[in-house]
Amino acid sequence: MVRAAVLPAVGAPLEITEIELPAPGPGQVRVRLAAAGVCHSDLSLSDGTMRVPVPAVLGHEGAGTVVSVGEGVTGLAPGDGVVLNWAPSCGSCHACSLGEVWLCANALSGSADVYARTADGTDLHPGLNVAAFAEETVVPVSCTLPLPDGIPLTDAALLGCAVLTGYGAVHHCAQVRPGETVAVFGVGGVGLSALQAARIAGASTIVAVDVSPEKEELARAAGATEYVVASENTARRIRALTGKQGVDVAVECVGRAVTIRTAWESTRRGGRTTVVGIGGKDQQVTFNALELFHWGRTLSGCVYGNSDPARDLPVLAGHVRAGRLDLGSLVTERIALEGIPAAFDNMLAGKGGRALIVF
């Protein structure tokens, strides 16, 4: 029996309770969590913006130590450190055949599985495959990545989603080049990662945008050269900071229609807008045909930073070891499982960066 945060139904409060984990079966690994990040996607799952089978244990950004392995597992042994990979690629679908593993059609198929039970025998699903809001979890070996050398296990949890997503949005999707100007909308865990990635890419002007004035210090520490408190004049202010042109690249990490539209309006003619934030179906963004032609801007979605975790994790670790990427600075509070609901409330209120559950 291990303690976990269980979502009993969509829209229901999380319940901190004991669950029964089975021994790992063939091809599975049991992991003792060291830390798990509280991501906005977890909030989106709990309120029904994104759908997963329930009841479920949420949490998809985590790292820990292998406790035991099932039959057929090679390359991992008890005591090994791992980063959880919530979106493993199948290697055989159309997207995988194109090398676009972040769009794998089967990446989330494991969320429908029953992986554990509550004390009264109720079946539990593993949220986004890995069920990291628990002291321990059992996952397919494909949902684990070796802990890179020199990376503290607790900090490594952030690599599993926030950093892969924010870094990938800048480097893979927007493909920011040295000297370009960048605006990042939303200074949470992903936004802070995107700011650091823009700095690493050699961006000249880096504008951070958020509804909260209190996040300016966080944003500047991550690499922002300018800070704008979101308002109806945001696009105009960003153009004023960039010679009245607008930025070359805007990265939207919020997932709201008004923010997506503002990010698009903040880019120069011919600029690129990358949307990372996950919004609901009610968030309708509109453009007219003439402005699409006139401005010549590119608007693109971005899934998981268009990242291949197996390829990109060693690259990120190299940046961490070289001091270019600071994982600890993304975390604004360290909490226990019981602190998840308050972390959700802080997200809704636009407070703080990443909340990290430390076990």
CSV table of C-alpha atoms in Angstrom, one decimal:
chain,number,residue,atom,x,y,z
A,1,MET,CA,0.0,0.0,0.0
A,2,VAL,CA,1.3,3.5,-0.9
A,3,ARG,CA,-0.2,7.0,-0.5
A,4,ALA,CA,-1.5,8.7,-3.6
A,5,ALA,CA,-3.7,11.6,-4.7
A,6,VAL,CA,-6.8,10.0,-6.4
A,7,LEU,CA,-9.2,11.9,-8.7
A,8,PRO,CA,-12.5,10.0,-8.0
A,9,ALA,CA,-14.4,11.8,-10.7
A,10,VAL,CA,-14.1,14.7,-13.1
A,11,GLY,CA,-14.5,17.9,-11.1
A,12,ALA,CA,-14.3,16.2,-7.8
A,13,PRO,CA,-11.7,17.1,-5.1
A,14,LEU,CA,-8.6,15.0,-5.0
A,15,GLU,CA,-8.5,12.4,-2.2
A,16,ILE,CA,-5.2,11.6,-0.5
A,17,THR,CA,-5.5,7.9,0.3
A,18,GLU,CA,-3.7,4.6,0.3
A,19,ILE,CA,-3.8,2.5,-2.9
A,20,GLU,CA,-2.7,-1.1,-3.6
A,21,LEU,CA,0.0,-1.4,-6.2
A,22,PRO,CA,0.7,-4.9,-7.8
A,23,ALA,CA,4.1,-6.2,-8.4
A,24,PRO,CA,5.5,-5.2,-11.8
A,25,GLY,CA,4.4,-7.5,-14.6
A,26,PRO,CA,6.2,-8.4,-17.8
A,27,GLY,CA,7.8,-5.3,-19.3
A,28,GLN,CA,7.0,-3.2,-16.2
A,29,VAL,CA,8.9,-1.3,-13.6
A,30,ARG,CA,8.1,-0.2,-10.1
A,31,VAL,CA,9.4,3.3,-9.2
A,32,ARG,CA,9.6,5.1,-5.9
A,33,LEU,CA,9.0,8.7,-6.6
A,34,ALA,CA,11.5,11.3,-5.4
A,35,ALA,CA,9.6,14.3,-6.7
A,36,ALA,CA,6.7,15.2,-9.0
A,37,GLY,CA,5.8,18.5,-10.5
A,38,VAL,CA,2.3,19.9,-10.5
A,39,CYS,CA,1.5,20.9,-14.1
A,40,HIS,CA,-1.4,22.8,-15.6
A,41,SER,CA,-2.2,19.7,-17.6
A,42,ASP,CA,-3.1,17.9,-14.3
A,43,LEU,CA,-5.5,20.7,-13.5
A,44,SER,CA,-7.0,20.4,-17.0
A,45,LEU,CA,-7.5,16.6,-16.4
A,46,SER,CA,-9.1,17.2,-13.0
A,47,ASP,CA,-11.6,19.7,-14.4
A,48,GLY,CA,-12.5,17.9,-17.6
A,49,THR,CA,-10.7,20.2,-20.1
A,50,MET,CA,-8.8,17.0,-21.1
A,51,ARG,CA,-10.3,13.6,-20.7
A,52,VAL,CA,-8.9,10.5,-19.1
A,53,PRO,CA,-10.7,7.5,-17.6
A,54,VAL,CA,-11.5,7.9,-13.9
A,55,PRO,CA,-11.0,7.2,-11.1
A,56,ALA,CA,-7.3,7.9,-11.7
A,57,VAL,CA,-4.1,8.9,-10.1
A,58,LEU,CA,-2.8,12.0,-11.9
A,59,GLY,CA,0.7,13.4,-12.1
A,60,HIS,CA,2.9,13.0,-15.2
A,61,GLU,CA,6.1,15.0,-14.4
A,62,GLY,CA,8.2,12.9,-12.1
A,63,ALA,CA,11.5,11.2,-11.3
A,64,GLY,CA,12.4,8.4,-8.9
A,65,THR,CA,14.3,5.2,-8.1
A,66,VAL,CA,13.6,1.8,-9.5
A,67,VAL,CA,12.3,-0.6,-6.8
A,68,SER,CA,11.8,-3.7,-8.8
A,69,VAL,CA,11.4,-4.8,-12.4
A,70,GLY,CA,9.2,-7.3,-14.1
A,71,GLU,CA,10.0,-10.2,-16.4
A,72,GLY,CA,11.8,-9.3,-19.6
A,73,VAL,CA,13.0,-5.8,-18.5
A,74,THR,CA,16.6,-5.2,-19.3
A,75,GLY,CA,18.9,-2.2,-18.9
A,76,LEU,CA,17.3,-1.2,-15.5
A,77,ALA,CA,17.8,-2.6,-12.1
A,78,PRO,CA,16.7,-1.7,-8.5
A,79,GLY,CA,18.4,1.4,-7.4
A,80,ASP,CA,18.6,3.0,-10.8
A,81,GLY,CA,17.4,6.6,-11.1
A,82,VAL,CA,14.8,7.3,-13.8
A,83,VAL,CA,12.8,10.2,-15.3
A,84,LEU,CA,9.2,9.3,-16.1
A,85,ASN,CA,8.1,9.7,-19.7
A,86,TRP,CA,4.4,10.2,-19.8
A,87,ALA,CA,4.1,10.0,-23.6
A,88,PRO,CA,6.1,7.0,-24.9
A,89,SER,CA,6.1,6.5,-28.6
A,90,CYS,CA,4.9,3.2,-30.1
A,91,GLY,CA,7.4,3.4,-33.0
A,92,SER,CA,4.9,1.9,-35.5
A,93,CYS,CA,2.0,4.5,-36.1
A,94,HIS,CA,2.1,6.9,-39.0
A,95,ALA,CA,3.5,9.8,-36.9
A,96,CYS,CA,6.3,7.7,-35.5
A,97,SER,CA,7.1,6.5,-39.0
A,98,LEU,CA,7.6,10.1,-39.9
A,99,GLY,CA,9.9,10.7,-36.9
A,100,GLU,CA,7.2,12.9,-35.2
A,101,VAL,CA,7.2,10.8,-32.0
A,102,TRP,CA,5.5,13.6,-30.0
A,103,LEU,CA,2.4,13.0,-32.1
A,104,CYS,CA,2.3,9.3,-31.5
A,105,ALA,CA,-1.3,8.0,-32.0
A,106,ASN,CA,-0.8,5.4,-29.2
A,107,ALA,CA,1.2,7.5,-26.7
A,108,LEU,CA,-1.7,7.8,-24.2
A,109,SER,CA,-3.2,4.3,-24.7
A,110,GLY,CA,-1.9,3.2,-21.3
A,111,SER,CA,-4.2,5.7,-19.5
A,112,ALA,CA,-7.1,3.4,-20.1
A,113,ASP,CA,-5.4,0.5,-18.3
A,114,VAL,CA,-6.1,-0.5,-14.7
A,115,TYR,CA,-2.8,-0.3,-12.9
A,116,ALA,CA,-3.8,-0.2,-9.2
A,117,ARG,CA,-6.7,-0.4,-6.8
A,118,THR,CA,-8.0,1.5,-3.8
A,119,ALA,CA,-8.2,-0.1,-0.4
A,120,ASP,CA,-11.9,-1.1,-1.1
A,121,GLY,CA,-11.0,-2.7,-4.4
A,122,THR,CA,-12.0,0.1,-6.8
A,123,ASP,CA,-10.0,0.0,-10.1
A,124,LEU,CA,-7.6,2.9,-10.7
A,125,HIS,CA,-6.3,4.3,-14.0
A,126,PRO,CA,-2.8,5.8,-14.3
A,127,GLY,CA,-3.7,9.4,-15.4
A,128,LEU,CA,-1.3,10.3,-18.2
A,129,ASN,CA,0.3,6.8,-18.1
A,130,VAL,CA,2.6,7.3,-15.1
A,131,ALA,CA,0.5,8.2,-12.1
A,132,ALA,CA,3.2,10.3,-10.5
A,133,PHE,CA,1.0,11.8,-7.7
A,134,ALA,CA,1.9,8.8,-5.5
A,135,GLU,CA,4.8,7.6,-3.3
A,136,GLU,CA,5.4,4.7,-5.8
A,137,THR,CA,4.0,3.8,-9.2
A,138,VAL,CA,4.2,0.9,-11.7
A,139,VAL,CA,4.8,1.8,-15.3
A,140,PRO,CA,5.8,0.1,-18.6
A,141,VAL,CA,9.5,0.3,-19.1
A,142,SER,CA,8.8,2.5,-22.1
A,143,CYS,CA,7.7,5.2,-19.7
A,144,THR,CA,11.1,5.5,-18.1
A,145,LEU,CA,14.3,7.3,-19.2
A,146,PRO,CA,17.6,6.8,-17.5
A,147,LEU,CA,18.5,9.6,-15.1
A,148,PRO,CA,21.3,11.6,-16.8
A,149,ASP,CA,24.6,11.8,-14.9
A,150,GLY,CA,25.1,14.7,-12.6
A,151,ILE,CA,21.4,15.7,-12.3
A,152,PRO,CA,19.9,15.6,-8.8
A,153,LEU,CA,17.0,13.2,-8.7
A,154,THR,CA,14.5,15.7,-7.3
A,155,ASP,CA,15.3,18.4,-9.9
A,156,ALA,CA,15.2,15.8,-12.7
A,157,ALA,CA,11.4,15.5,-12.3
A,158,LEU,CA,11.1,18.9,-14.0
A,159,LEU,CA,12.7,17.5,-17.1
A,160,GLY,CA,9.8,15.2,-17.7
A,161,CYS,CA,7.4,17.8,-18.9
A,162,ALA,CA,8.0,21.5,-18.1
A,163,VAL,CA,11.5,21.7,-19.5
A,164,LEU,CA,11.1,19.3,-22.4
A,165,THR,CA,8.0,21.3,-23.4
A,166,GLY,CA,9.3,24.8,-22.9
A,167,TYR,CA,12.8,24.1,-24.4
A,168,GLY,CA,11.3,22.2,-27.3
A,169,ALA,CA,8.8,25.0,-28.1
A,170,VAL,CA,11.7,27.4,-28.6
A,171,HIS,CA,14.3,25.1,-30.2
A,172,HIS,CA,12.2,22.6,-32.2
A,173,CYS,CA,8.9,24.3,-33.0
A,174,ALA,CA,9.8,28.0,-33.2
A,175,GLN,CA,13.4,27.3,-34.1
A,176,VAL,CA,14.6,30.6,-32.5
A,177,ARG,CA,17.9,31.8,-34.0
A,178,PRO,CA,20.6,33.9,-32.4
A,179,GLY,CA,19.7,37.6,-32.4
A,180,GLU,CA,16.0,37.1,-32.9
A,181,THR,CA,13.4,38.7,-30.5
A,182,VAL,CA,11.1,36.5,-28.5
A,183,ALA,CA,8.0,37.0,-26.3
A,184,VAL,CA,6.8,34.3,-23.9
A,185,PHE,CA,3.2,34.5,-22.6
A,186,GLY,CA,2.7,32.9,-19.2
A,187,VAL,CA,5.4,32.7,-16.6
A,188,GLY,CA,4.7,29.3,-15.1
A,189,GLY,CA,6.9,26.2,-15.2
A,190,VAL,CA,6.7,25.9,-19.0
A,191,GLY,CA,7.0,29.6,-19.6
A,192,LEU,CA,10.1,29.9,-17.3
A,193,SER,CA,11.6,27.0,-19.2
A,194,ALA,CA,10.9,28.7,-22.5
A,195,LEU,CA,12.5,31.9,-21.3
A,196,GLN,CA,15.7,30.0,-20.3
A,197,ALA,CA,15.6,28.3,-23.7
A,198,ALA,CA,15.3,31.6,-25.6
A,199,ARG,CA,18.3,32.8,-23.6
A,200,ILE,CA,20.3,29.7,-24.5
A,201,ALA,CA,19.3,30.1,-28.2
A,202,GLY,CA,20.9,33.6,-28.2
A,203,ALA,CA,17.7,35.7,-28.5
A,204,SER,CA,18.5,39.4,-28.2
A,205,THR,CA,15.3,40.8,-26.7
A,206,ILE,CA,13.2,38.4,-24.6
A,207,VAL,CA,9.9,39.8,-23.4
A,208,ALA,CA,8.0,37.9,-20.6
A,209,VAL,CA,4.2,38.5,-20.3
A,210,ASP,CA,2.1,37.6,-17.4
A,211,VAL,CA,-1.0,38.8,-15.5
A,212,SER,CA,1.0,39.0,-12.3
A,213,PRO,CA,3.4,41.8,-11.6
A,214,GLU,CA,5.0,39.6,-8.8
A,215,LYS,CA,6.5,37.2,-11.4
A,216,GLU,CA,8.9,39.8,-12.9
A,217,GLU,CA,11.8,38.8,-10.7
A,218,LEU,CA,11.3,35.1,-11.7
A,219,ALA,CA,11.1,36.0,-15.4
A,220,ARG,CA,14.2,38.2,-15.4
A,221,ALA,CA,16.2,35.5,-13.5
A,222,ALA,CA,15.2,33.0,-16.3
A,223,GLY,CA,16.4,35.4,-19.0
A,224,ALA,CA,13.7,38.0,-19.7
A,225,THR,CA,15.1,41.3,-20.7
A,226,GLU,CA,11.7,43.0,-20.6
A,227,TYR,CA,8.6,42.3,-18.5
A,228,VAL,CA,5.0,43.3,-19.5
A,229,VAL,CA,2.0,42.9,-17.2
A,230,ALA,CA,-0.8,41.6,-19.5
A,231,SER,CA,-3.4,44.2,-20.5
A,232,GLU,CA,-5.5,45.2,-23.6
A,233,ASN,CA,-2.3,47.1,-24.7
A,234,THR,CA,0.1,44.1,-24.5
A,235,ALA,CA,0.6,43.8,-28.3
A,236,ARG,CA,1.2,47.5,-28.7
A,237,ARG,CA,3.7,47.5,-25.8
A,238,ILE,CA,5.6,44.6,-27.3
A,239,ARG,CA,5.8,46.3,-30.7
A,240,ALA,CA,7.1,49.5,-28.9
A,241,LEU,CA,9.9,47.4,-27.4
A,242,THR,CA,10.9,46.0,-30.7
A,243,GLY,CA,11.2,49.1,-33.0
A,244,LYS,CA,7.5,49.0,-33.7
A,245,GLN,CA,7.9,45.8,-35.6
A,246,GLY,CA,6.9,43.1,-33.1
A,247,VAL,CA,8.9,40.1,-32.0
A,248,ASP,CA,10.2,37.4,-34.4
A,249,VAL,CA,8.7,34.7,-32.2
A,250,ALA,CA,5.9,34.5,-29.7
A,251,VAL,CA,5.4,31.5,-27.5
A,252,GLU,CA,2.0,31.2,-25.8
A,253,CYS,CA,2.0,29.0,-22.7
A,254,VAL,CA,-1.5,29.9,-21.4
A,255,GLY,CA,-4.1,28.3,-23.7
A,256,ARG,CA,-6.6,31.1,-23.7
A,257,ALA,CA,-8.1,32.5,-26.9
A,258,VAL,CA,-7.3,36.1,-26.0
A,259,THR,CA,-3.7,35.3,-25.2
A,260,ILE,CA,-3.2,33.3,-28.4
A,261,ARG,CA,-4.7,36.2,-30.4
A,262,THR,CA,-2.5,38.7,-28.5
A,263,ALA,CA,0.6,36.6,-29.1
A,264,TRP,CA,-0.1,36.4,-32.8
A,265,GLU,CA,-0.6,40.2,-32.9
A,266,SER,CA,2.7,40.7,-31.1
A,267,THR,CA,4.8,39.1,-33.8
A,268,ARG,CA,6.2,41.0,-36.7
A,269,ARG,CA,5.0,40.6,-40.3
A,270,GLY,CA,6.3,37.2,-41.2
A,271,GLY,CA,6.8,36.2,-37.6
A,272,ARG,CA,6.1,32.9,-35.9
A,273,THR,CA,3.6,32.2,-33.1
A,274,THR,CA,3.9,28.9,-31.3
A,275,VAL,CA,0.9,27.8,-29.1
A,276,VAL,CA,1.9,25.5,-26.2
A,277,GLY,CA,-0.9,26.2,-23.8
A,278,ILE,CA,-3.8,23.7,-23.6
A,279,GLY,CA,-7.2,25.4,-23.9
A,280,GLY,CA,-10.8,24.2,-23.8
A,281,LYS,CA,-13.1,23.7,-26.8
A,282,ASP,CA,-14.8,26.9,-25.8
A,283,GLN,CA,-11.7,29.0,-26.5
A,284,GLN,CA,-12.4,30.0,-30.1
A,285,VAL,CA,-9.7,32.1,-31.9
A,286,THR,CA,-10.7,34.0,-35.0
A,287,PHE,CA,-8.8,35.5,-37.9
A,288,ASN,CA,-10.0,37.1,-41.1
A,289,ALA,CA,-8.7,36.0,-44.4
A,290,LEU,CA,-7.2,39.4,-45.3
A,291,GLU,CA,-5.1,39.7,-42.2
A,292,LEU,CA,-3.8,36.2,-42.6
A,293,PHE,CA,-2.6,37.1,-46.1
A,294,HIS,CA,-1.3,40.6,-45.2
A,295,TRP,CA,0.7,39.7,-42.1
A,296,GLY,CA,2.2,36.5,-43.5
A,297,ARG,CA,2.6,35.1,-39.9
A,298,THR,CA,2.9,31.5,-39.0
A,299,LEU,CA,0.7,30.1,-36.3
A,300,SER,CA,1.5,26.6,-35.1
A,301,GLY,CA,0.5,24.2,-32.3
A,302,CYS,CA,3.2,22.5,-30.2
A,303,VAL,CA,2.7,19.1,-28.5
A,304,TYR,CA,5.2,18.3,-25.7
A,305,GLY,CA,7.6,20.8,-27.3
A,306,ASN,CA,7.8,18.6,-30.4
A,307,SER,CA,10.3,16.7,-28.4
A,308,ASP,CA,11.8,13.2,-28.5
A,309,PRO,CA,12.5,12.6,-24.8
A,310,ALA,CA,15.1,9.9,-25.5
A,311,ARG,CA,17.0,12.3,-27.8
A,312,ASP,CA,16.5,15.5,-26.0
A,313,LEU,CA,17.0,14.5,-22.3
A,314,PRO,CA,20.8,14.2,-22.7
A,315,VAL,CA,20.9,17.6,-24.4
A,316,LEU,CA,19.0,19.2,-21.6
A,317,ALA,CA,21.2,17.5,-19.0
A,318,GLY,CA,24.3,18.9,-20.8
A,319,HIS,CA,22.8,22.4,-20.5
A,320,VAL,CA,22.2,21.8,-16.8
A,321,ARG,CA,25.7,20.5,-16.1
A,322,ALA,CA,27.2,23.5,-18.0
A,323,GLY,CA,25.1,26.0,-15.9
A,324,ARG,CA,23.1,27.2,-18.8
A,325,LEU,CA,19.8,25.7,-17.6
A,326,ASP,CA,18.8,26.1,-13.9
A,327,LEU,CA,16.1,23.6,-12.9
A,328,GLY,CA,15.8,24.7,-9.3
A,329,SER,CA,14.8,28.3,-10.3
A,330,LEU,CA,11.6,26.9,-11.8
A,331,VAL,CA,10.3,25.8,-8.4
A,332,THR,CA,8.6,28.4,-6.3
A,333,GLU,CA,7.2,26.0,-3.6
A,334,ARG,CA,7.9,22.4,-2.4
A,335,ILE,CA,4.9,20.6,-1.1
A,336,ALA,CA,3.5,17.3,0.1
A,337,LEU,CA,0.7,15.3,-1.6
A,338,GLU,CA,-1.8,17.2,0.5
A,339,GLY,CA,-0.6,20.5,-1.1
A,340,ILE,CA,-1.8,19.7,-4.6
A,341,PRO,CA,-5.3,21.3,-4.3
A,342,ALA,CA,-3.6,24.6,-3.1
A,343,ALA,CA,-1.2,24.3,-6.0
A,344,PHE,CA,-4.1,24.1,-8.4
A,345,ASP,CA,-5.7,27.2,-6.7
A,346,ASN,CA,-2.4,29.1,-7.2
A,347,MET,CA,-2.4,28.2,-10.9
A,348,LEU,CA,-5.9,29.5,-11.3
A,349,ALA,CA,-4.9,32.7,-9.5
A,350,GLY,CA,-1.7,33.1,-11.7
A,351,LYS,CA,0.6,32.7,-8.7
A,352,GLY,CA,4.1,31.2,-8.7
A,353,GLY,CA,6.1,29.0,-11.0
A,354,ARG,CA,6.3,25.2,-10.5
A,355,ALA,CA,5.0,23.5,-7.4
A,356,LEU,CA,7.1,20.4,-6.7
A,357,ILE,CA,5.9,17.5,-4.6
A,358,VAL,CA,8.9,16.1,-2.7
A,359,PHE,CA,8.5,12.6,-1.2
